[in-house]
mmCIF file of C-alpha atoms in Angstrom:
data_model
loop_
_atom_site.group_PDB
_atom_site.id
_atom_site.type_symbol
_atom_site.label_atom_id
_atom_site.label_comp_id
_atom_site.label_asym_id
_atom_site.label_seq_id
_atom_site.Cartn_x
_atom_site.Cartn_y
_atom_site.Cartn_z
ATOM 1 C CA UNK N 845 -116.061 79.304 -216.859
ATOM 2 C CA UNK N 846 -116.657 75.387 -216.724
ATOM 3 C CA UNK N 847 -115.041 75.351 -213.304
ATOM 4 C CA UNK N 848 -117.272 78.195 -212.044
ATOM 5 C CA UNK N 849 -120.116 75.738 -213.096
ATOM 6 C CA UNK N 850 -119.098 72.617 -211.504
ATOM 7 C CA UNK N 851 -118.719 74.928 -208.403
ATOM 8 C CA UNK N 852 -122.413 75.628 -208.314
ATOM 9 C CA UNK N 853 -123.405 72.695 -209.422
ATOM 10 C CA UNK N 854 -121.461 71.308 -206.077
ATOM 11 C CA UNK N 855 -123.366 74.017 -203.727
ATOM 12 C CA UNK N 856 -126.173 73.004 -204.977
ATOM 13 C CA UNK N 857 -126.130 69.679 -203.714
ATOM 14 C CA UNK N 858 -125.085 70.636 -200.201
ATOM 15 C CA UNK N 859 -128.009 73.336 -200.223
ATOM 16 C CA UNK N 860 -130.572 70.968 -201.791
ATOM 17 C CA UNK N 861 -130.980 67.339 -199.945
ATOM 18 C CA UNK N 862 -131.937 64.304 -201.727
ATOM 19 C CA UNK N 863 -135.261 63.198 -201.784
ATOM 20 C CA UNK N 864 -134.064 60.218 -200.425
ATOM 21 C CA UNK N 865 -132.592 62.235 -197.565
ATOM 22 C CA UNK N 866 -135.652 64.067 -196.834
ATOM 23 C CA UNK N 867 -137.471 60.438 -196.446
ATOM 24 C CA UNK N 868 -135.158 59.167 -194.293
ATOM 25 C CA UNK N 869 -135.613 62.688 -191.816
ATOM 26 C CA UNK N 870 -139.510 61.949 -192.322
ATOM 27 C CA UNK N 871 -139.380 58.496 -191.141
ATOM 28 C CA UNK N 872 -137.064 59.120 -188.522
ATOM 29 C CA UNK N 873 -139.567 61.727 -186.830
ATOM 30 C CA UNK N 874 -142.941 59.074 -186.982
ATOM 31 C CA UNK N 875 -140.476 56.666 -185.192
ATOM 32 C CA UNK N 876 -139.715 59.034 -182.398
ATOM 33 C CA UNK N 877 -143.310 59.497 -181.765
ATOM 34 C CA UNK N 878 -144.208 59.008 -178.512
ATOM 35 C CA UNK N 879 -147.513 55.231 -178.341
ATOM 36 C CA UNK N 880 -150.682 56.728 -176.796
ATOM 37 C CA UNK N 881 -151.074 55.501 -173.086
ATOM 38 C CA UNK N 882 -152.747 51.848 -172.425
ATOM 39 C CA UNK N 883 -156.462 52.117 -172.434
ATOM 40 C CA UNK N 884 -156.541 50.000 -168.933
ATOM 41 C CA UNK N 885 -153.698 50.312 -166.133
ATOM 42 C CA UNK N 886 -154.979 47.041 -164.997
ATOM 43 C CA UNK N 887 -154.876 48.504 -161.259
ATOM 44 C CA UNK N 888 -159.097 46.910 -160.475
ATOM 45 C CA UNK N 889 -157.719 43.704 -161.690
ATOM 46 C CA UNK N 890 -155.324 43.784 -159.291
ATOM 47 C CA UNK N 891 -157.280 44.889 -156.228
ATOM 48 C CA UNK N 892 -159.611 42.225 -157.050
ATOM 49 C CA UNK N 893 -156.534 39.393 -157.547
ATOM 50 C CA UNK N 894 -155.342 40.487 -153.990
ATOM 51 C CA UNK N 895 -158.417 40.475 -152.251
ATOM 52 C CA UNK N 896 -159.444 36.908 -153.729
ATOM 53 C CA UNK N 897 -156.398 35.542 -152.910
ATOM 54 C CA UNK N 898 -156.089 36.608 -149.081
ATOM 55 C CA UNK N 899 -160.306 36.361 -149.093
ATOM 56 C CA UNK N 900 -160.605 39.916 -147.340
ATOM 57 C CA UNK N 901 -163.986 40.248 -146.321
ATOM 58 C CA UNK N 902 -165.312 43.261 -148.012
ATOM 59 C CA UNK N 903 -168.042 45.341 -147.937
ATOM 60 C CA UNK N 904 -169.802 46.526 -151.433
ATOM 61 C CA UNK N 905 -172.047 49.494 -151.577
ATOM 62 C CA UNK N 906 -174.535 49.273 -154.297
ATOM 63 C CA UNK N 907 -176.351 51.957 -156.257
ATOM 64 C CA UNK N 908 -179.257 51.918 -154.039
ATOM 65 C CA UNK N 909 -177.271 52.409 -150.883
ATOM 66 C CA UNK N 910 -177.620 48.896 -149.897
ATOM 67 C CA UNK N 911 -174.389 47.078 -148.374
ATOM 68 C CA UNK N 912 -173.471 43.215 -149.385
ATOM 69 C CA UNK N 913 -170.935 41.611 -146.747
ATOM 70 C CA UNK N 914 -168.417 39.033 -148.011
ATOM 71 C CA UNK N 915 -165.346 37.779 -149.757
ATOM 72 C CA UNK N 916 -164.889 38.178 -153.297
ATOM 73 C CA UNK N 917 -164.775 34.675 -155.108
ATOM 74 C CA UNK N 918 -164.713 35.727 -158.906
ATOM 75 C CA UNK N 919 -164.663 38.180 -161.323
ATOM 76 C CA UNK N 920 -164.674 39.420 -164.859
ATOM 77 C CA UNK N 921 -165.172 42.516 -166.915
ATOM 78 C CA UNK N 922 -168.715 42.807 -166.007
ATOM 79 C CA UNK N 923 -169.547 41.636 -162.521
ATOM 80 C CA UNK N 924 -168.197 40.133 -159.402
ATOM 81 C CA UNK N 925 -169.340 37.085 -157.639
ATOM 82 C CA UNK N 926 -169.492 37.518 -153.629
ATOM 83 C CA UNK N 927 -169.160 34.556 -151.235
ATOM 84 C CA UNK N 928 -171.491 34.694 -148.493
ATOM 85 C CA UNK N 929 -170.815 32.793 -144.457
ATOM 86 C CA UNK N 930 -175.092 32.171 -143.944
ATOM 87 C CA UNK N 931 -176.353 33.426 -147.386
ATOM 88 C CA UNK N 932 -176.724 32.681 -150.786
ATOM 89 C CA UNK N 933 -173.782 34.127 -152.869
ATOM 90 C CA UNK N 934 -174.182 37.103 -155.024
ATOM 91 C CA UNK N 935 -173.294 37.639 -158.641
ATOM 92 C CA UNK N 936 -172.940 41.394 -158.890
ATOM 93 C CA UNK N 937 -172.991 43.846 -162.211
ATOM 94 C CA UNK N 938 -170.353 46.173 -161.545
ATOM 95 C CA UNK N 939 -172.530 49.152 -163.099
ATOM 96 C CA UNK N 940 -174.563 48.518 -159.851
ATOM 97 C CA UNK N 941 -171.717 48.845 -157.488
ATOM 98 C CA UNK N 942 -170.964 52.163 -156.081
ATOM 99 C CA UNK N 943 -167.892 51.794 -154.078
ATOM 100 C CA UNK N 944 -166.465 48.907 -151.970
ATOM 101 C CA UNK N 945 -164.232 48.656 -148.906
ATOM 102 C CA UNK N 946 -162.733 45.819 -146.442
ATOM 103 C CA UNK N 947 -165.331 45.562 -144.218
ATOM 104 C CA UNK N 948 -161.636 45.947 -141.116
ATOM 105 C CA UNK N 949 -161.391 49.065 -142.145
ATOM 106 C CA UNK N 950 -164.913 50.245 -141.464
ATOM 107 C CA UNK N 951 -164.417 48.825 -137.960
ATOM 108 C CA UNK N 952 -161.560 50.807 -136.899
ATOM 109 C CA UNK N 953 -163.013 54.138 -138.274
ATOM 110 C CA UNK N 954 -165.926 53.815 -136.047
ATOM 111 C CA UNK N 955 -168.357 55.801 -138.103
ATOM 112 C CA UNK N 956 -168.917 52.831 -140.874
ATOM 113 C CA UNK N 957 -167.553 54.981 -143.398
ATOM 114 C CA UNK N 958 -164.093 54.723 -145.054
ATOM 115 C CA UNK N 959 -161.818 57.584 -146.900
ATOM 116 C CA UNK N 960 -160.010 55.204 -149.323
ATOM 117 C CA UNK N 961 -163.112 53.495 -150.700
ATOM 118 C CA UNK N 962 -162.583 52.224 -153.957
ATOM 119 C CA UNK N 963 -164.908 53.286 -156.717
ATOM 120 C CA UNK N 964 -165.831 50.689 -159.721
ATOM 121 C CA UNK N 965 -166.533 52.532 -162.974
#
């Protein structure tokens, strides 16, 4: 009969995991998680960078419907600052900004408008 009891007491243990074994499964599933996607892809930055660097001139549409010709000279989180040939420069607030374009590509569409206009949020 003692035999028959180390027998289930042996089952037992393959049936019923350690608690330390069920931690270890636990932990091993939070780790597999997949991290949440960035907040910013970093993609305006980028436009920005390129245009500044080659000094594209570009044409900015504001809120209003108004249209600011020059080459972007700086930026930051908030607002752009546009370089101007005969006029003052401009320090822009993004919020105002409605889309923007390089002012070459408005030329050869011929209508002024452009279908890969950029839009700051």
């Amino acid at each position: 009969m003692e035999q028959f009891k180390e027998y289930q007491a042996v089952n037992r243990k393959l049936i019923r995991p350690s608690l330390s074994d069920v931690q270890d499964q636990m932990s091993g599933r939070v780790q597999r998680k997949k991290p949440a996607p960035p907040d910013q892809t970093n993609a305006e930055n980028f436009y920005y960078l390129k245009q500044m660097q080659s000094r594209t001139p570009m044409v900015v549409v504001l809120d209003q419907g108004e249209t600011v010709h020059g080459v972007i000279e700086w930026y930051d989180r908030q607002c752009i600052k546009v370089h101007r040939a005969n006029e003052p420069n401009l320090l822009i607030m993004k919020s105002c900004i409605r889309y923007m374009y390089k002012e070459s590509d408005a030329s050869n569409n011929g209508n002024g408008s452009y279908s890969g206009d950029i839009e700051v949020e």
